C-alpha cells in the first residue's frame, strides 16, 4: 500500500474511533452536578418526616415488618406495640430524606436483577421494598438494592419506575424484626453500681459489693476465711452485665406461662440510692428475665418494662448466675 493509502487508512481509523467515543459518551449515564444541585430522590420527605405514620419493610424471602408511629416514637404492632429503636428508624428516615441522585444507571428491567432491584426472581436478585405511609396522602414506595461498589451510596429505584439510581446515602435496613426493636433492658454504668445480690431457690446467696465508687473491683460478702477471689475482678461481671443488657427476644408477660420458681432472684443497688429487682426463669432451657421493681432509676437506665419478659443469651445468664465457688480461687 502506498503512502497516500496509509494516510487515508489512518484518517479513517481515527474517524471511526472518534465516532465510537462520541457514541459511547452519549450512551453513558452522566453524573449529576455537586450535591447542592443534585435532584432529591424523595422531595416529598423534605421537612415532612413527622408526617409519616407507618413504614413497611419487605425483604426477599422474609416476613413483612411493619412499624407505626405512636406519639413521638415508633412501635412494632406484631410485637404487641413494643417500641422500635429510635436511632435505627430515625437513621433510615433521615437518609431517605437527605438522599440525592448521583448517577442514573440502567432502566432495563432485564438488568434489575444484577443490581438487586428485581421484583421477582432469586432472593439475591430482588430488592427490599419500602413503603412509607403519610396519613391520608399517597404512600411513597421504593426498592433498595445493592450498595455502591465504591464509596458511600446505594442503588435504588422508585416503585413502578424502571430507572435505577445511585444515591449518595447508604440505607441501613435490618432484615429481621429483632433488628428494629429497642432491645435495651438495663443500662446502669458499672461505675455507679454499689452492690449486686443473687438469691437461689435453695437459699444460697452471693453478694458482691464495694463501699466506694473509687474501688475498681467488687468484693464478695460471703468470702470464706482463708479464701481469695480467682482474680481481682472475678466478681465484676455480675455488675458489668447491667451496663448494657440487651434482650435476645421478648414477649408480653401475660403471654408467658413460667412453670415453677425462678432460677434466681437478683437485686442491684447504686451509690445514689437506685434499686432494681428482678427474676430469671428457665423456659425451654432458655433464660428469661423479668423486672420486678425499680426505685430512683429513670427510663434511660432501665428502658425495660415490668410487664414484659426478656430472653437472655446463655453468656448473659452465666455472667449473673454465679455461685460462690465460681469466683473463688481453687483451694
Short mmCIF file of C-alpha atoms in Angstrom, two decimals:
data_model
loop_
_atom_site.label_atom_id
_atom_site.label_comp_id
_atom_site.label_asym_id
_atom_site.label_seq_id
_atom_site.Cartn_x
_atom_site.Cartn_y
_atom_site.Cartn_z
CA UNK A 1 0.00 0.00 0.00
CA UNK A 2 1.33 3.46 -0.95
CA UNK A 3 1.95 6.35 1.37
CA UNK A 4 -1.26 8.06 0.31
CA UNK A 5 -3.26 4.91 1.05
CA UNK A 6 -1.73 4.60 4.52
CA UNK A 7 -2.64 8.20 5.33
CA UNK A 8 -6.23 7.66 4.20
CA UNK A 9 -6.45 4.44 6.25
CA UNK A 10 -5.08 6.18 9.35
CA UNK A 11 -7.59 9.02 8.97
CA UNK A 12 -10.40 6.50 8.56
CA UNK A 13 -9.40 4.59 11.71
CA UNK A 14 -9.11 7.82 13.67
CA UNK A 15 -12.51 8.96 12.45
CA UNK A 16 -14.13 5.68 13.40
CA UNK A 17 -12.50 5.81 16.84
CA UNK A 18 -13.75 9.35 17.41
CA UNK A 19 -17.26 8.43 16.32
CA UNK A 20 -17.25 5.40 18.64
CA UNK A 21 -16.04 7.51 21.56
CA UNK A 22 -18.73 10.13 20.99
CA UNK A 23 -21.41 7.46 20.72
CA UNK A 24 -20.26 5.82 23.97
CA UNK A 25 -20.22 9.13 25.80
CA UNK A 26 -23.75 9.87 24.64
CA UNK A 27 -24.96 6.44 25.79
CA UNK A 28 -23.21 6.59 29.16
CA UNK A 29 -25.33 7.93 32.06
CA UNK A 30 -23.90 11.26 33.11
CA UNK A 31 -23.02 12.11 36.69
CA UNK A 32 -25.09 14.88 38.15
CA UNK A 33 -23.54 18.09 39.48
CA UNK A 34 -22.39 18.80 43.01
CA UNK A 35 -24.55 17.74 45.96
CA UNK A 36 -26.25 21.12 46.38
CA UNK A 37 -27.63 20.90 42.83
CA UNK A 38 -28.46 17.21 42.73
CA UNK A 39 -32.09 16.16 42.50
CA UNK A 40 -33.68 14.80 45.66
CA UNK A 41 -34.77 11.17 45.49
CA UNK A 42 -37.90 11.77 47.57
CA UNK A 43 -38.64 15.51 47.62
CA UNK A 44 -41.94 14.74 49.37
CA UNK A 45 -39.97 13.98 52.54
CA UNK A 46 -38.31 17.38 52.76
CA UNK A 47 -39.36 18.80 56.12
CA UNK A 48 -42.15 16.24 56.32
CA UNK A 49 -40.71 13.32 58.31
CA UNK A 50 -43.06 13.99 61.22
CA UNK A 51 -45.97 13.41 58.86
CA UNK A 52 -45.02 9.76 58.28
CA UNK A 53 -47.40 7.38 60.01
CA UNK A 54 -46.12 3.91 59.12
CA UNK A 55 -43.24 2.07 57.50
CA UNK A 56 -43.47 -1.34 55.81
CA UNK A 57 -40.35 -3.36 55.00
CA UNK A 58 -40.50 -6.37 52.69
CA UNK A 59 -37.18 -8.16 52.38
CA UNK A 60 -36.90 -11.07 49.91
CA UNK A 61 -37.89 -14.38 51.46
CA UNK A 62 -38.60 -12.87 54.90
CA UNK A 63 -41.78 -11.90 56.76
CA UNK A 64 -43.00 -8.37 56.27
CA UNK A 65 -42.15 -5.91 59.05
CA UNK A 66 -44.43 -3.02 59.91
CA UNK A 67 -43.65 -0.04 62.11
CA UNK A 68 -46.21 2.55 63.17
CA UNK A 69 -45.76 5.97 64.68
CA UNK A 70 -47.01 6.32 68.23
CA UNK A 71 -46.59 9.75 69.74
CA UNK A 72 -43.02 10.86 69.24
CA UNK A 73 -41.73 7.33 68.70
CA UNK A 74 -42.30 4.19 66.68
CA UNK A 75 -43.67 0.79 67.69
CA UNK A 76 -43.94 -2.67 66.14
CA UNK A 77 -47.59 -3.85 66.16
CA UNK A 78 -46.64 -7.51 65.63
CA UNK A 79 -44.71 -7.32 68.91
CA UNK A 80 -47.71 -6.07 70.88
CA UNK A 81 -46.69 -2.48 70.24
CA UNK A 82 -43.19 -2.79 71.70
CA UNK A 83 -41.04 0.29 70.99
CA UNK A 84 -38.75 0.32 67.98
CA UNK A 85 -35.16 1.51 68.29
CA UNK A 86 -35.35 5.25 67.67
CA UNK A 87 -31.79 5.58 66.28
CA UNK A 88 -32.44 2.83 63.71
CA UNK A 89 -35.73 4.29 62.47
CA UNK A 90 -34.55 7.89 62.57
CA UNK A 91 -31.33 7.00 60.77
CA UNK A 92 -33.16 5.37 57.86
CA UNK A 93 -35.77 8.11 57.52
CA UNK A 94 -33.15 10.84 57.65
CA UNK A 95 -31.08 9.07 55.00
CA UNK A 96 -34.14 8.79 52.74
CA UNK A 97 -34.98 12.47 53.22
CA UNK A 98 -31.39 13.51 52.51
CA UNK A 99 -30.84 11.10 49.58
CA UNK A 100 -29.94 12.71 46.28
CA UNK A 101 -29.46 11.19 42.86
CA UNK A 102 -25.80 10.86 41.94
CA UNK A 103 -25.95 8.90 38.71
CA UNK A 104 -28.57 7.28 36.50
CA UNK A 105 -27.92 3.59 35.95
CA UNK A 106 -29.84 1.07 33.88
CA UNK A 107 -33.52 1.46 33.01
CA UNK A 108 -33.69 -2.02 31.51
CA UNK A 109 -35.92 -4.32 33.63
CA UNK A 110 -33.94 -7.33 32.42
CA UNK A 111 -30.88 -5.94 34.23
CA UNK A 112 -32.58 -5.13 37.52
CA UNK A 113 -31.64 -8.50 39.00
CA UNK A 114 -27.94 -7.77 38.57
CA UNK A 115 -28.15 -4.82 40.94
CA UNK A 116 -30.59 -6.42 43.40
CA UNK A 117 -33.62 -4.45 42.25
CA UNK A 118 -35.81 -7.07 40.57
CA UNK A 119 -39.37 -7.59 41.78
CA UNK A 120 -39.22 -11.32 41.09
CA UNK A 121 -36.54 -13.98 40.84
CA UNK A 122 -33.94 -15.34 43.23
CA UNK A 123 -33.77 -13.62 46.64
CA UNK A 124 -30.35 -12.14 45.87
CA UNK A 125 -31.80 -10.51 42.73
CA UNK A 126 -34.76 -8.90 44.45
CA UNK A 127 -34.81 -5.54 46.17
CA UNK A 128 -36.04 -4.69 49.64
CA UNK A 129 -39.32 -2.85 49.25
CA UNK A 130 -40.02 0.13 51.48
CA UNK A 131 -43.44 1.69 51.80
CA UNK A 132 -43.76 4.95 53.70
CA UNK A 133 -47.31 5.88 54.67
CA UNK A 134 -48.25 9.54 55.09
CA UNK A 135 -51.66 9.53 56.72
CA UNK A 136 -54.21 10.43 54.05
CA UNK A 137 -51.51 11.17 51.48
CA UNK A 138 -50.26 8.82 48.80
CA UNK A 139 -47.64 6.41 50.19
CA UNK A 140 -44.07 6.58 48.93
CA UNK A 141 -42.59 3.31 47.72
CA UNK A 142 -39.14 2.33 46.55
CA UNK A 143 -36.92 -0.69 46.09
CA UNK A 144 -33.49 -0.76 47.71
CA UNK A 145 -30.78 -2.79 46.02
CA UNK A 146 -27.06 -3.32 46.33
CA UNK A 147 -24.70 -0.79 47.92
CA UNK A 148 -22.37 1.25 45.75
CA UNK A 149 -19.29 -0.66 44.61
CA UNK A 150 -17.07 2.24 45.58
CA UNK A 151 -17.60 4.77 48.33
CA UNK A 152 -20.85 5.58 50.06
CA UNK A 153 -24.18 5.12 48.36
CA UNK A 154 -26.95 2.73 47.35
CA UNK A 155 -28.69 1.57 44.21
CA UNK A 156 -32.43 2.22 44.33
CA UNK A 157 -35.44 2.73 42.12
CA UNK A 158 -38.84 4.16 42.82
CA UNK A 159 -41.53 1.51 42.76
CA UNK A 160 -43.18 1.37 39.33
CA UNK A 161 -40.25 3.18 37.69
CA UNK A 162 -37.66 1.16 35.79
CA UNK A 163 -34.92 3.78 36.16
CA UNK A 164 -32.21 2.75 38.62
CA UNK A 165 -30.38 5.47 40.51
CA UNK A 166 -27.20 5.58 42.52
CA UNK A 167 -27.91 7.79 45.53
CA UNK A 168 -25.45 9.42 47.90
CA UNK A 169 -26.79 7.76 51.07
CA UNK A 170 -26.26 4.27 52.47
CA UNK A 171 -29.60 2.86 53.64
CA UNK A 172 -29.24 0.61 56.69
CA UNK A 173 -32.29 -1.67 56.79
CA UNK A 174 -32.39 -4.52 59.34
CA UNK A 175 -33.80 -7.65 57.73
CA UNK A 176 -35.34 -9.09 60.91
CA UNK A 177 -37.93 -7.79 63.33
CA UNK A 178 -35.40 -8.10 66.14
CA UNK A 179 -33.15 -5.62 64.38
CA UNK A 180 -35.85 -2.94 64.61
CA UNK A 181 -36.73 -3.41 68.29
CA UNK A 182 -35.34 -1.29 71.11
CA UNK A 183 -33.53 -4.20 72.75
CA UNK A 184 -32.23 -2.32 75.77
CA UNK A 185 -33.31 -3.75 79.12
CA UNK A 186 -30.87 -2.19 81.59
CA UNK A 187 -28.15 0.42 81.11
CA UNK A 188 -26.66 1.13 84.53
CA UNK A 189 -22.97 2.11 84.32
CA UNK A 190 -20.62 -0.13 86.28
CA UNK A 191 -19.13 2.92 87.99
CA UNK A 192 -22.45 3.62 89.73
CA UNK A 193 -23.10 0.06 90.99
CA UNK A 194 -22.67 -0.41 94.73
CA UNK A 195 -23.98 -3.95 95.15
CA UNK A 196 -25.47 -6.91 93.29
CA UNK A 197 -27.07 -9.80 95.16
CA UNK A 198 -28.28 -13.10 93.73
CA UNK A 199 -30.52 -15.49 95.67
CA UNK A 200 -31.18 -19.08 94.54
CA UNK A 201 -34.21 -21.29 95.38
CA UNK A 202 -32.04 -23.26 97.81
CA UNK A 203 -31.49 -20.10 99.80
CA UNK A 204 -27.85 -19.79 98.80
CA UNK A 205 -26.90 -16.17 98.29
CA UNK A 206 -23.99 -14.42 96.62
CA UNK A 207 -23.48 -10.73 97.33
CA UNK A 208 -20.84 -8.66 95.57
CA UNK A 209 -20.27 -5.08 96.71
CA UNK A 210 -17.96 -2.15 97.28
CA UNK A 211 -18.08 0.70 99.74
CA UNK A 212 -16.87 3.43 97.41
CA UNK A 213 -17.14 4.21 93.72
CA UNK A 214 -13.37 4.70 93.79
CA UNK A 215 -12.89 0.98 94.34
CA UNK A 216 -12.22 -0.59 90.91
CA UNK A 217 -13.42 -4.08 91.83
CA UNK A 218 -16.29 -5.66 93.71
CA UNK A 219 -15.72 -7.79 96.78
CA UNK A 220 -17.63 -10.87 97.95
CA UNK A 221 -19.60 -10.58 101.17
CA UNK A 222 -19.65 -14.35 101.76
CA UNK A 223 -15.89 -14.78 101.22
CA UNK A 224 -14.74 -17.68 103.47
CA UNK A 225 -11.85 -17.10 105.79
CA UNK A 226 -8.57 -18.06 104.16
CA UNK A 227 -10.01 -17.98 100.64
CA UNK A 228 -9.50 -15.37 97.92
CA UNK A 229 -11.02 -14.48 94.56
CA UNK A 230 -9.78 -16.21 91.44
CA UNK A 231 -8.54 -12.79 90.31
CA UNK A 232 -9.18 -9.23 91.46
CA UNK A 233 -12.05 -8.55 89.03
CA UNK A 234 -13.64 -12.01 89.32
CA UNK A 235 -16.91 -10.63 90.70
CA UNK A 236 -17.21 -7.61 88.43
CA UNK A 237 -19.07 -9.43 85.64
CA UNK A 238 -22.20 -9.66 87.78
CA UNK A 239 -22.40 -5.86 87.66
CA UNK A 240 -20.91 -5.04 84.25
CA UNK A 241 -23.68 -7.17 82.73
CA UNK A 242 -26.16 -4.41 83.61
CA UNK A 243 -24.16 -1.68 81.88
CA UNK A 244 -25.57 -2.76 78.53
CA UNK A 245 -28.07 -5.58 78.92
CA UNK A 246 -29.94 -6.19 75.64
CA UNK A 247 -32.51 -8.93 75.13
CA UNK A 248 -32.34 -11.72 72.56
CA UNK A 249 -36.14 -11.91 72.34
CA UNK A 250 -39.13 -10.60 74.25
CA UNK A 251 -42.77 -11.36 74.93
CA UNK A 252 -45.60 -9.80 76.95
CA UNK A 253 -45.50 -11.24 80.45
CA UNK A 254 -49.21 -12.08 80.23
CA UNK A 255 -48.48 -14.42 77.31
CA UNK A 256 -45.63 -16.29 79.02
CA UNK A 257 -46.50 -19.12 81.36
CA UNK A 258 -43.47 -19.73 83.56
CA UNK A 259 -43.54 -23.00 85.45
CA UNK A 260 -42.19 -23.33 88.95
CA UNK A 261 -39.97 -20.95 90.88
CA UNK A 262 -37.44 -18.65 89.28
CA UNK A 263 -33.91 -19.98 88.80
CA UNK A 264 -32.70 -16.93 90.71
CA UNK A 265 -33.72 -13.58 92.09
CA UNK A 266 -31.45 -10.57 91.95
CA UNK A 267 -31.22 -7.07 93.29
CA UNK A 268 -28.92 -4.22 92.31
CA UNK A 269 -28.26 -1.00 94.18
CA UNK A 270 -26.37 2.12 93.13
CA UNK A 271 -24.40 4.70 95.07
CA UNK A 272 -27.11 7.32 94.54
CA UNK A 273 -29.84 5.16 96.09
CA UNK A 274 -31.17 3.44 92.97
CA UNK A 275 -32.65 -0.04 93.34
CA UNK A 276 -33.51 -2.68 90.73
CA UNK A 277 -35.04 -6.09 91.37
CA UNK A 278 -35.75 -8.96 89.04
CA UNK A 279 -36.05 -12.69 88.48
CA UNK A 280 -34.76 -15.13 85.89
CA UNK A 281 -36.79 -18.17 84.84
CA UNK A 282 -35.75 -21.17 82.79
CA UNK A 283 -38.23 -21.84 79.98
CA UNK A 284 -37.39 -24.47 77.38
CA UNK A 285 -33.77 -24.43 78.57
CA UNK A 286 -33.61 -20.71 77.86
CA UNK A 287 -33.24 -17.98 80.49
CA UNK A 288 -35.95 -15.32 80.65
CA UNK A 289 -35.59 -12.19 82.76
CA UNK A 290 -38.49 -10.39 84.41
CA UNK A 291 -38.07 -6.99 86.05
CA UNK A 292 -39.94 -6.85 89.35
CA UNK A 293 -39.34 -3.32 90.52
CA UNK A 294 -37.17 -0.24 90.38
CA UNK A 295 -36.68 2.83 92.51
CA UNK A 296 -34.83 6.06 91.70
CA UNK A 297 -33.74 4.73 88.31
CA UNK A 298 -35.09 6.54 85.25
CA UNK A 299 -36.07 5.13 81.85
CA UNK A 300 -32.61 5.83 80.46
CA UNK A 301 -31.07 3.44 82.99
CA UNK A 302 -33.90 0.89 82.87
CA UNK A 303 -35.54 1.01 79.42
CA UNK A 304 -37.06 -2.44 80.00
CA UNK A 305 -40.71 -2.82 81.01
CA UNK A 306 -42.11 -4.54 84.08
CA UNK A 307 -44.90 -6.26 82.13
CA UNK A 308 -42.60 -7.97 79.63
CA UNK A 309 -40.31 -11.00 79.75
CA UNK A 310 -36.89 -10.85 78.13
CA UNK A 311 -34.97 -13.83 76.82
CA UNK A 312 -31.26 -13.64 77.55
CA UNK A 313 -28.34 -15.22 75.77
CA UNK A 314 -26.64 -18.02 77.70
CA UNK A 315 -23.49 -15.98 78.29
CA UNK A 316 -25.56 -13.16 79.81
CA UNK A 317 -27.25 -15.51 82.23
CA UNK A 318 -23.96 -17.15 83.14
CA UNK A 319 -22.45 -13.75 83.97
CA UNK A 320 -25.16 -13.20 86.58
CA UNK A 321 -25.80 -16.74 87.85
CA UNK A 322 -22.57 -17.08 89.78
CA UNK A 323 -22.11 -19.36 92.76
CA UNK A 324 -19.53 -18.69 95.43
CA UNK A 325 -17.10 -21.29 94.13
CA UNK A 326 -17.30 -19.76 90.63
CA UNK A 327 -15.49 -16.62 91.75
CA UNK A 328 -13.03 -18.15 94.22
CA UNK A 329 -9.52 -19.34 93.53
CA UNK A 330 -9.01 -23.09 93.66
CA UNK A 331 -8.02 -24.46 97.03
#
